[in-house]
Short mmCIF file of C-alpha atoms in Angstrom, two decimals:
data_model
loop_
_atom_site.label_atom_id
_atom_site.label_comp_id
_atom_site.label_asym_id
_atom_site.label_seq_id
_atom_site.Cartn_x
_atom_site.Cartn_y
_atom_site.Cartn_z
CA UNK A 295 -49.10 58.10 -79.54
CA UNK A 296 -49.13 55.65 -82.24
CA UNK A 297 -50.85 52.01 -82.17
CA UNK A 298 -49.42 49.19 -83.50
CA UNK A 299 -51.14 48.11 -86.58
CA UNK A 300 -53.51 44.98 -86.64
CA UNK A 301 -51.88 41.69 -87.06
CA UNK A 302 -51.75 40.66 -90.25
CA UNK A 303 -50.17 36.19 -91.00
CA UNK A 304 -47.30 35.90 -93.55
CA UNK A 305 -48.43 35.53 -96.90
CA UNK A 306 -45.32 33.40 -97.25
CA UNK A 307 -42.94 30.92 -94.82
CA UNK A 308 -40.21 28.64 -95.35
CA UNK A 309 -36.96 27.27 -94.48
CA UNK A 310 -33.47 28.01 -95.68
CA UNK A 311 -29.94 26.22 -95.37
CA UNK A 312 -27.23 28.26 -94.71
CA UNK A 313 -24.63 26.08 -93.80
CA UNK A 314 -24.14 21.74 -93.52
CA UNK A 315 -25.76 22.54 -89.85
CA UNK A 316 -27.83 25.41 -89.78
CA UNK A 317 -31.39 26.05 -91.40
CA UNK A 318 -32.95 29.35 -90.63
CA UNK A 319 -36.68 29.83 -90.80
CA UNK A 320 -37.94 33.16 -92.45
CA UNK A 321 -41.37 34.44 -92.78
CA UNK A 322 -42.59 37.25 -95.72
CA UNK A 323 -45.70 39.72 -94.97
CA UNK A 324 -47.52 42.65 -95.71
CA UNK A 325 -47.44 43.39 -99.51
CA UNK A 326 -45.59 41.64 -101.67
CA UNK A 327 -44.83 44.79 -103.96
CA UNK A 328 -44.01 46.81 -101.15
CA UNK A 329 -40.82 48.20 -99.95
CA UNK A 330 -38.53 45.54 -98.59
CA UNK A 331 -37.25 45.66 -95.18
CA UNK A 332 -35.61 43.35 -92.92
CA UNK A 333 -36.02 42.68 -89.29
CA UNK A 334 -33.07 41.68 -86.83
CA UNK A 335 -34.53 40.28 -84.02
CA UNK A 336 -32.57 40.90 -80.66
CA UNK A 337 -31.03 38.65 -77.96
CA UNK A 338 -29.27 37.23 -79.87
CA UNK A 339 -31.09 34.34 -79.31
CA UNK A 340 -34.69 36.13 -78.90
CA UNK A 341 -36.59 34.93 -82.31
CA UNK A 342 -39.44 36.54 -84.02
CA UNK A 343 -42.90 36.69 -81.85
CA UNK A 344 -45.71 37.72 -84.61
CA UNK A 345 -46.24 40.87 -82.80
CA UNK A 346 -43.40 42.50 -84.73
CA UNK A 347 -45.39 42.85 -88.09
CA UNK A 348 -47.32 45.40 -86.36
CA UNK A 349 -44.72 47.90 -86.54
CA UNK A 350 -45.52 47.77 -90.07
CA UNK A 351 -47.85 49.31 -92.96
CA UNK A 352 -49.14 46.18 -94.13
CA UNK A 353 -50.20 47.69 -97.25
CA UNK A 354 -46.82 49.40 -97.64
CA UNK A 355 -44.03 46.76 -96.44
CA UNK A 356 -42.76 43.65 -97.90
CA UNK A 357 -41.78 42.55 -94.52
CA UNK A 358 -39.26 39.68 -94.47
CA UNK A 359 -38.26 38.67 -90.48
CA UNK A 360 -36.30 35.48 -89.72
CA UNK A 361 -35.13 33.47 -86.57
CA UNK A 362 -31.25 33.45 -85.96
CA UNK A 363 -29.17 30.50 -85.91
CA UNK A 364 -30.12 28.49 -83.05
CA UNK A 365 -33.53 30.30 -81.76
CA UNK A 366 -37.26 30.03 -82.89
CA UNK A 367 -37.93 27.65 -85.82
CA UNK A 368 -34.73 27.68 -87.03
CA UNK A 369 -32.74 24.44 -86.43
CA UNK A 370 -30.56 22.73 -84.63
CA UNK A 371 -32.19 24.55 -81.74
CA UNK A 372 -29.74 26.16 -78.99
CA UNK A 373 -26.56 25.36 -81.00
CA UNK A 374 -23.90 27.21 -80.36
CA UNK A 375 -21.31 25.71 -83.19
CA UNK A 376 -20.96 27.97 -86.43
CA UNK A 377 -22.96 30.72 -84.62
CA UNK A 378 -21.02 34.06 -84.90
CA UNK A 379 -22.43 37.32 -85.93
CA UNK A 380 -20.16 37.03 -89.61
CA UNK A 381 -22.21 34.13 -89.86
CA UNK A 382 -25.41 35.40 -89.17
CA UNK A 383 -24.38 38.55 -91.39
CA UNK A 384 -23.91 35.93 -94.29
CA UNK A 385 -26.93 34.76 -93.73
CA UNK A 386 -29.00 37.85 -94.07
CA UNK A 387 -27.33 38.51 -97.69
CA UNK A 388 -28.39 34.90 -98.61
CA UNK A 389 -31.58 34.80 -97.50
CA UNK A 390 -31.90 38.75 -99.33
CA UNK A 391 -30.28 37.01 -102.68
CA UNK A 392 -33.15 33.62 -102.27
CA UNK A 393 -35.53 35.99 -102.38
CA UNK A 394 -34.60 38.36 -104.92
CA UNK A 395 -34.29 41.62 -103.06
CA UNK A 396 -32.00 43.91 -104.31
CA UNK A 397 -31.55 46.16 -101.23
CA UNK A 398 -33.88 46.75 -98.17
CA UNK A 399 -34.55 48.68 -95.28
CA UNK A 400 -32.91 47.03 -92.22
CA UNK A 401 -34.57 47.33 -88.99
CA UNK A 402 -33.07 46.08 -85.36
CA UNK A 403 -33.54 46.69 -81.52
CA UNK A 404 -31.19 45.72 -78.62
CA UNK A 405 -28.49 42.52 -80.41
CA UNK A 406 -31.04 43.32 -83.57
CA UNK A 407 -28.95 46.95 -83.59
CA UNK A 408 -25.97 45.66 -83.77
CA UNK A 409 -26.04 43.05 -86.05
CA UNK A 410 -27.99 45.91 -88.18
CA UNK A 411 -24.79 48.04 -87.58
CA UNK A 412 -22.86 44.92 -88.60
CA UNK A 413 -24.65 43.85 -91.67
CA UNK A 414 -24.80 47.52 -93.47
CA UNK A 415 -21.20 48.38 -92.35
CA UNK A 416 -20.34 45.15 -94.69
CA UNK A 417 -22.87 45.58 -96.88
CA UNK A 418 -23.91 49.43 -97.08
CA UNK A 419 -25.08 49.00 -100.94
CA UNK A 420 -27.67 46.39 -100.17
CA UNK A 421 -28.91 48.89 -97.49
CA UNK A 422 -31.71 52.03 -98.22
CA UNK A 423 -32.28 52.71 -94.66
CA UNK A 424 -31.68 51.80 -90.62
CA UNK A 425 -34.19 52.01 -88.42
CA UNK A 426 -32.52 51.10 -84.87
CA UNK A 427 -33.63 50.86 -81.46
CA UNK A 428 -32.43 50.34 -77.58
CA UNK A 429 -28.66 50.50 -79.21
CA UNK A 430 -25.88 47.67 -78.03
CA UNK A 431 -22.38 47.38 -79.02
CA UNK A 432 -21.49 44.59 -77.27
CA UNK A 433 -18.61 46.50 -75.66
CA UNK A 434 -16.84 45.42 -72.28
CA UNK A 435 -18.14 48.14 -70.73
CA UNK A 436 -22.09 47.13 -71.88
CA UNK A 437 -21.48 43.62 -70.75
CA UNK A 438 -19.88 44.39 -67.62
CA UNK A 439 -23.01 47.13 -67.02
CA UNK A 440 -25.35 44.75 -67.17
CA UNK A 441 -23.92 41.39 -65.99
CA UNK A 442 -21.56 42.19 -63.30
CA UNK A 443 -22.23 45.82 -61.91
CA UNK A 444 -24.45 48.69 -62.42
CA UNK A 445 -28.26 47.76 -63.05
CA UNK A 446 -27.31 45.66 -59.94
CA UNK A 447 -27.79 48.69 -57.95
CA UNK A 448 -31.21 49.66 -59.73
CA UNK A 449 -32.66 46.34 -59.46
CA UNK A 450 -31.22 44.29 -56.17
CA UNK A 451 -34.34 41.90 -56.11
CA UNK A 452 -34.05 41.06 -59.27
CA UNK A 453 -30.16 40.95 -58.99
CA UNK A 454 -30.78 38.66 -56.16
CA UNK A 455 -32.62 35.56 -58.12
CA UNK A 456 -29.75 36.05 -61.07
CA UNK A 457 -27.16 35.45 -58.49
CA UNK A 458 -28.39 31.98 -57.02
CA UNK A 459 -26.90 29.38 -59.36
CA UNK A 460 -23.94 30.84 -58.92
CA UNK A 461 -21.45 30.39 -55.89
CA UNK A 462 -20.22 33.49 -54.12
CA UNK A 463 -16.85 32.46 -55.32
CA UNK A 464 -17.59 32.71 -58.61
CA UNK A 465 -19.49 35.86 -58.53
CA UNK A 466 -16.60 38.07 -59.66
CA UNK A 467 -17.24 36.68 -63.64
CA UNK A 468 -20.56 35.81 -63.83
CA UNK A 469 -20.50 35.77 -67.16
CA UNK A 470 -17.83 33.37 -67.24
CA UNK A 471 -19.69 31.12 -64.69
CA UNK A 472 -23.06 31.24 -66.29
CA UNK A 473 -21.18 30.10 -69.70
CA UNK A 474 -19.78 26.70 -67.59
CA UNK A 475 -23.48 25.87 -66.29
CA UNK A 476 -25.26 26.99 -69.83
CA UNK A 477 -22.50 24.35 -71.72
CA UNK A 478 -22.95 21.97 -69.07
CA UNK A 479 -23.89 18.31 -70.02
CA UNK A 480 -26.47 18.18 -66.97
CA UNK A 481 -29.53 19.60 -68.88
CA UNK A 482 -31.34 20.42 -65.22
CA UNK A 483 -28.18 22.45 -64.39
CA UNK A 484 -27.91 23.97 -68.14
CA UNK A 485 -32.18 24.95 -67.76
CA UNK A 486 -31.58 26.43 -64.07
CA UNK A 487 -29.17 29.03 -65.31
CA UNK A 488 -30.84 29.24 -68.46
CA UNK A 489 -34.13 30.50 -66.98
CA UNK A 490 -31.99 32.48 -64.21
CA UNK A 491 -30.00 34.26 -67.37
CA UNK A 492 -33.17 35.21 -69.02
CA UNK A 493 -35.86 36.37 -65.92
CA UNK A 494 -32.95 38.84 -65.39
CA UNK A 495 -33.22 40.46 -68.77
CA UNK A 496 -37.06 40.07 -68.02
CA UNK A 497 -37.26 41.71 -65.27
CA UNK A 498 -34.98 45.14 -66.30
CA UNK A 499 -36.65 45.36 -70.01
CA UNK A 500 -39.95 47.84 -68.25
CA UNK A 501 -40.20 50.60 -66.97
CA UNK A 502 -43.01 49.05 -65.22
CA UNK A 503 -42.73 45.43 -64.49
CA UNK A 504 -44.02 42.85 -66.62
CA UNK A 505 -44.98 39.79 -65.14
CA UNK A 506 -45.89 38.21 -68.48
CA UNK A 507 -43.21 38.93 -70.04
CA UNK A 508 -41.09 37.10 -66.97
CA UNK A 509 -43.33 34.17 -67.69
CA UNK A 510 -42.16 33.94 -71.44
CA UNK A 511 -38.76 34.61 -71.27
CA UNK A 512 -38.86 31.74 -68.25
CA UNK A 513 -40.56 29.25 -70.66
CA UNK A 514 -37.65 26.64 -70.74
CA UNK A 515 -37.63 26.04 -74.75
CA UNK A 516 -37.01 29.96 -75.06
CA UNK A 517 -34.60 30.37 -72.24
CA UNK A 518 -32.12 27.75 -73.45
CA UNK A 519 -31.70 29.26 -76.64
CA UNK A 520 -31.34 33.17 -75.46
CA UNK A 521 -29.38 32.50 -72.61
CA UNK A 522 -27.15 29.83 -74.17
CA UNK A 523 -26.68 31.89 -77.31
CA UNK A 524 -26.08 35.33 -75.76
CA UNK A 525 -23.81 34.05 -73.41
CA UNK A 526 -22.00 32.44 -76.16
CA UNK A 527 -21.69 35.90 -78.14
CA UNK A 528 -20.87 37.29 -74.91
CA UNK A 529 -18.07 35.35 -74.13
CA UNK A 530 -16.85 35.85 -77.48
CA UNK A 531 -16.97 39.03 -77.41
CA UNK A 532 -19.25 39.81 -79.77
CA UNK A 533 -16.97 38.47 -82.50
CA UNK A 534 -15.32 41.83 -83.07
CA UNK A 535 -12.45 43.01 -83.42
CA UNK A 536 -11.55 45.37 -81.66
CA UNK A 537 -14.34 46.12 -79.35
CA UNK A 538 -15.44 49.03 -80.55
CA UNK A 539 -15.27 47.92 -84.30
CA UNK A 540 -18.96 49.46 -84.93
CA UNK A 541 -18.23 52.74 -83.82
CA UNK A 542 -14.87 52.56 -85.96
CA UNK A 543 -16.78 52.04 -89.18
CA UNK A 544 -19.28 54.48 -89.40
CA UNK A 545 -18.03 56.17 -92.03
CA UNK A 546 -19.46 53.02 -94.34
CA UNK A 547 -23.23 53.70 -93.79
CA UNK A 548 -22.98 57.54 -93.20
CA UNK A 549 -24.50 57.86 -96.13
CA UNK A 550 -27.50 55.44 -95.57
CA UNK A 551 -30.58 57.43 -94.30
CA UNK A 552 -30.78 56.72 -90.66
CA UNK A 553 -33.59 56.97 -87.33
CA UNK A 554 -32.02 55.96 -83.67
CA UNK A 555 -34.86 55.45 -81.08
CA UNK A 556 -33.84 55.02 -77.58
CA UNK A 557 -35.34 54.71 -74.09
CA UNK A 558 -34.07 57.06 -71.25
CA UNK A 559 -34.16 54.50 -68.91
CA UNK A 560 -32.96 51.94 -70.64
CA UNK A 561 -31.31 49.62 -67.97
CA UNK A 562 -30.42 46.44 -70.21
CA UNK A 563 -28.81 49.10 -73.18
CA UNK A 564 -28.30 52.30 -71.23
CA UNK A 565 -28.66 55.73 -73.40
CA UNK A 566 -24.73 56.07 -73.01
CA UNK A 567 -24.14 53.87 -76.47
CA UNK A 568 -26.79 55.14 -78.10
CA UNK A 569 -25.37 58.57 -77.24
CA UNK A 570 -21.76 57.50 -78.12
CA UNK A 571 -23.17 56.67 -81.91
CA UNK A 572 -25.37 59.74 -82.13
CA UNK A 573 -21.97 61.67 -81.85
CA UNK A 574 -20.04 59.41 -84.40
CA UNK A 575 -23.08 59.46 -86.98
CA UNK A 576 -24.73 62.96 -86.33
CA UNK A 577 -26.56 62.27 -89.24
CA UNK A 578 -29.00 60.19 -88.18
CA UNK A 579 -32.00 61.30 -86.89
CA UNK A 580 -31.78 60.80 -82.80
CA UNK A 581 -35.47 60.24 -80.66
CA UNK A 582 -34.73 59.75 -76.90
CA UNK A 583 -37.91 58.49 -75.34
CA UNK A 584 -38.32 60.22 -72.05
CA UNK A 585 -40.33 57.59 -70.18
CA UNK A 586 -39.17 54.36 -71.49
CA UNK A 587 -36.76 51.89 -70.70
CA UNK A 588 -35.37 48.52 -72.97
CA UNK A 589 -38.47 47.28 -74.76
CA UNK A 590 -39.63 47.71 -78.25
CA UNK A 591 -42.96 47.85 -76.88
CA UNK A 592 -42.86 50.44 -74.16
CA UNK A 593 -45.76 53.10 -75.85
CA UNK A 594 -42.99 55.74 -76.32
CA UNK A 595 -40.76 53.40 -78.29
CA UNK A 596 -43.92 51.91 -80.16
CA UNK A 597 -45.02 55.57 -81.41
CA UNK A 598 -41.29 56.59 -82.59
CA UNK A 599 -40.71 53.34 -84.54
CA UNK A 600 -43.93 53.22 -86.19
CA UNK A 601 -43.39 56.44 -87.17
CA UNK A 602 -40.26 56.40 -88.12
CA UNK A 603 -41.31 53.28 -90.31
CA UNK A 604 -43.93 55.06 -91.72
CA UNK A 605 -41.45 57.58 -93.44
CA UNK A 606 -38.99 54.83 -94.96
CA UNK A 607 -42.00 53.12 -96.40
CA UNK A 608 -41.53 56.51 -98.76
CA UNK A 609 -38.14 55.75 -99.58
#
């Protein structure tokens, strides 16, 4: 098993404006001559804890992360106007052109996966590798998994405390009725089924429970931006079109050296879309985790990453 490495602080932050609203803040570490790469945090919504450089060679990496529109540092926080994932795709090529990178590794988990599959399917020349874990399409059938029916029936108890802002009568679109409380103009009603949105995803990341991790993700400045944000992409669709748009368009990064790490039991992304890519681009390399479930940090999905960022370091 492989250990994260220690935590290094960026050697470089700062702020960038990507639109007449938006300013996204992005971070630099590791070595400045190093091989670039890119991280795509998930959610979306989630932001960049400082835990993440340790999946990194810090002698090796030029390690550039950034918070989405919306979450973290970036500003205005929680908005949900000019927030698509085109626009957050734009955004990665400008902030890769501000910093004068000519192409980079790209490296996502969970949302981060498929805004990953997004970005190099637009751009595959700016891309020399993915690295991609717990993979999400944002397909009907992923939503309605996780938000309506399915990991219901693995985790009741925690299905039980993501059902109580909503009315039984509205139970049959829950996504639908989260979105009307998470837009609402009554910020105690908004919070409620903010913090309610994100426990759940808390509480089905583990394979073993993680009572910290409930704590953060029920920290009311972090749950109005995932939940308000995801639910937004959600509702949205993703922004694709059609649904399965990623899958479509593999033949533009087939080319671009690839490593797919996914938990067995992964309840929030189950294995089934990470499967369904592994058949459409056999040519990545595919690590199924036996004994893990969602989370990046789960020790199975720790050693495979770091490994697997090891090698692209070489690239």
């Amino acid at each position: 098993m492989r250990e994260l490495y220690p935590l290094i602080q960026p050697y470089r932050e700062g702020n960038l404006q990507v639109s007449d609203l938006h300013t996204i803040h992005f971070e630099e570490s590791g070595n400045c001559q190093g091989q670039p790469i890119v991280l795509l945090h998930g959610g979306p919504g989630g932001g960049c804890p400082s835990f993440y450089r340790q999946y990194f060679h810090p002698e090796k990496w030029r390690l550039v992360m950034f918070d989405q529109r919306g979450c973290g540092q970036s500003r205005p926080h929680a908005e949900l106007r000019e927030n698509t994932t085109w626009d957050l795709v734009n955004d990665i090529e400008k902030l890769r052109e501000y910093l004068g990178i000519e192409k980079w590794v790209v490296f996502g988990g969970s949302w981060g996966s498929t805004l990953s599959l997004a970005y190099s399917q637009t751009h595959p020349s700016r891309c020399k590798g993915l690295i991609l874990r717990g993979i999400f399409m944002l397909r009907p059938k992923e939503l309605h998994w996780f938000y309506q029916e399915g990991a219901s029936y693995i985790f009741p108890d925690a299905w039980e405390e993501y059902l109580k802002p909503i009315p039984a009568a509205e139970q049959g679109d829950m996504i639908t009725a989260y979105y009307q409380r998470l837009t609402s103009q009554d910020l105690q009603i908004q919070l409620e089924a903010a913090r309610a949105w994100s426990i759940w995803e808390a509480s089905t990341s583990k394979l073993l429970l993680d009572t910290s991790l409930i704590r953060q993700f029920g920290n009311d400045e972090f749950a109005a931006a995932f939940a308000r944000i995801e639910c937004h992409y959600f509702m949205n669709g993703g922004f694709f079109e059609p649904d399965n748009q990623l899958l479509l368009n593999i033949d533009c990064i087939r080319h671009i050296p690839g490593v797919i790490v996914q938990g067995r039991y992964d309840v929030v992304c189950p294995m089934i879309s990470a499967w369904e890519l592994h058949q459409a681009w056999p040519e990545a390399e595919f690590i199924v985790v036996p004994d893990a479930g969602h989370s990046m940090s789960e020790p199975g999905i720790r050693s495979a990453l770091i490994e697997a960022t090891d090698k692209f370091a070489n690239l």
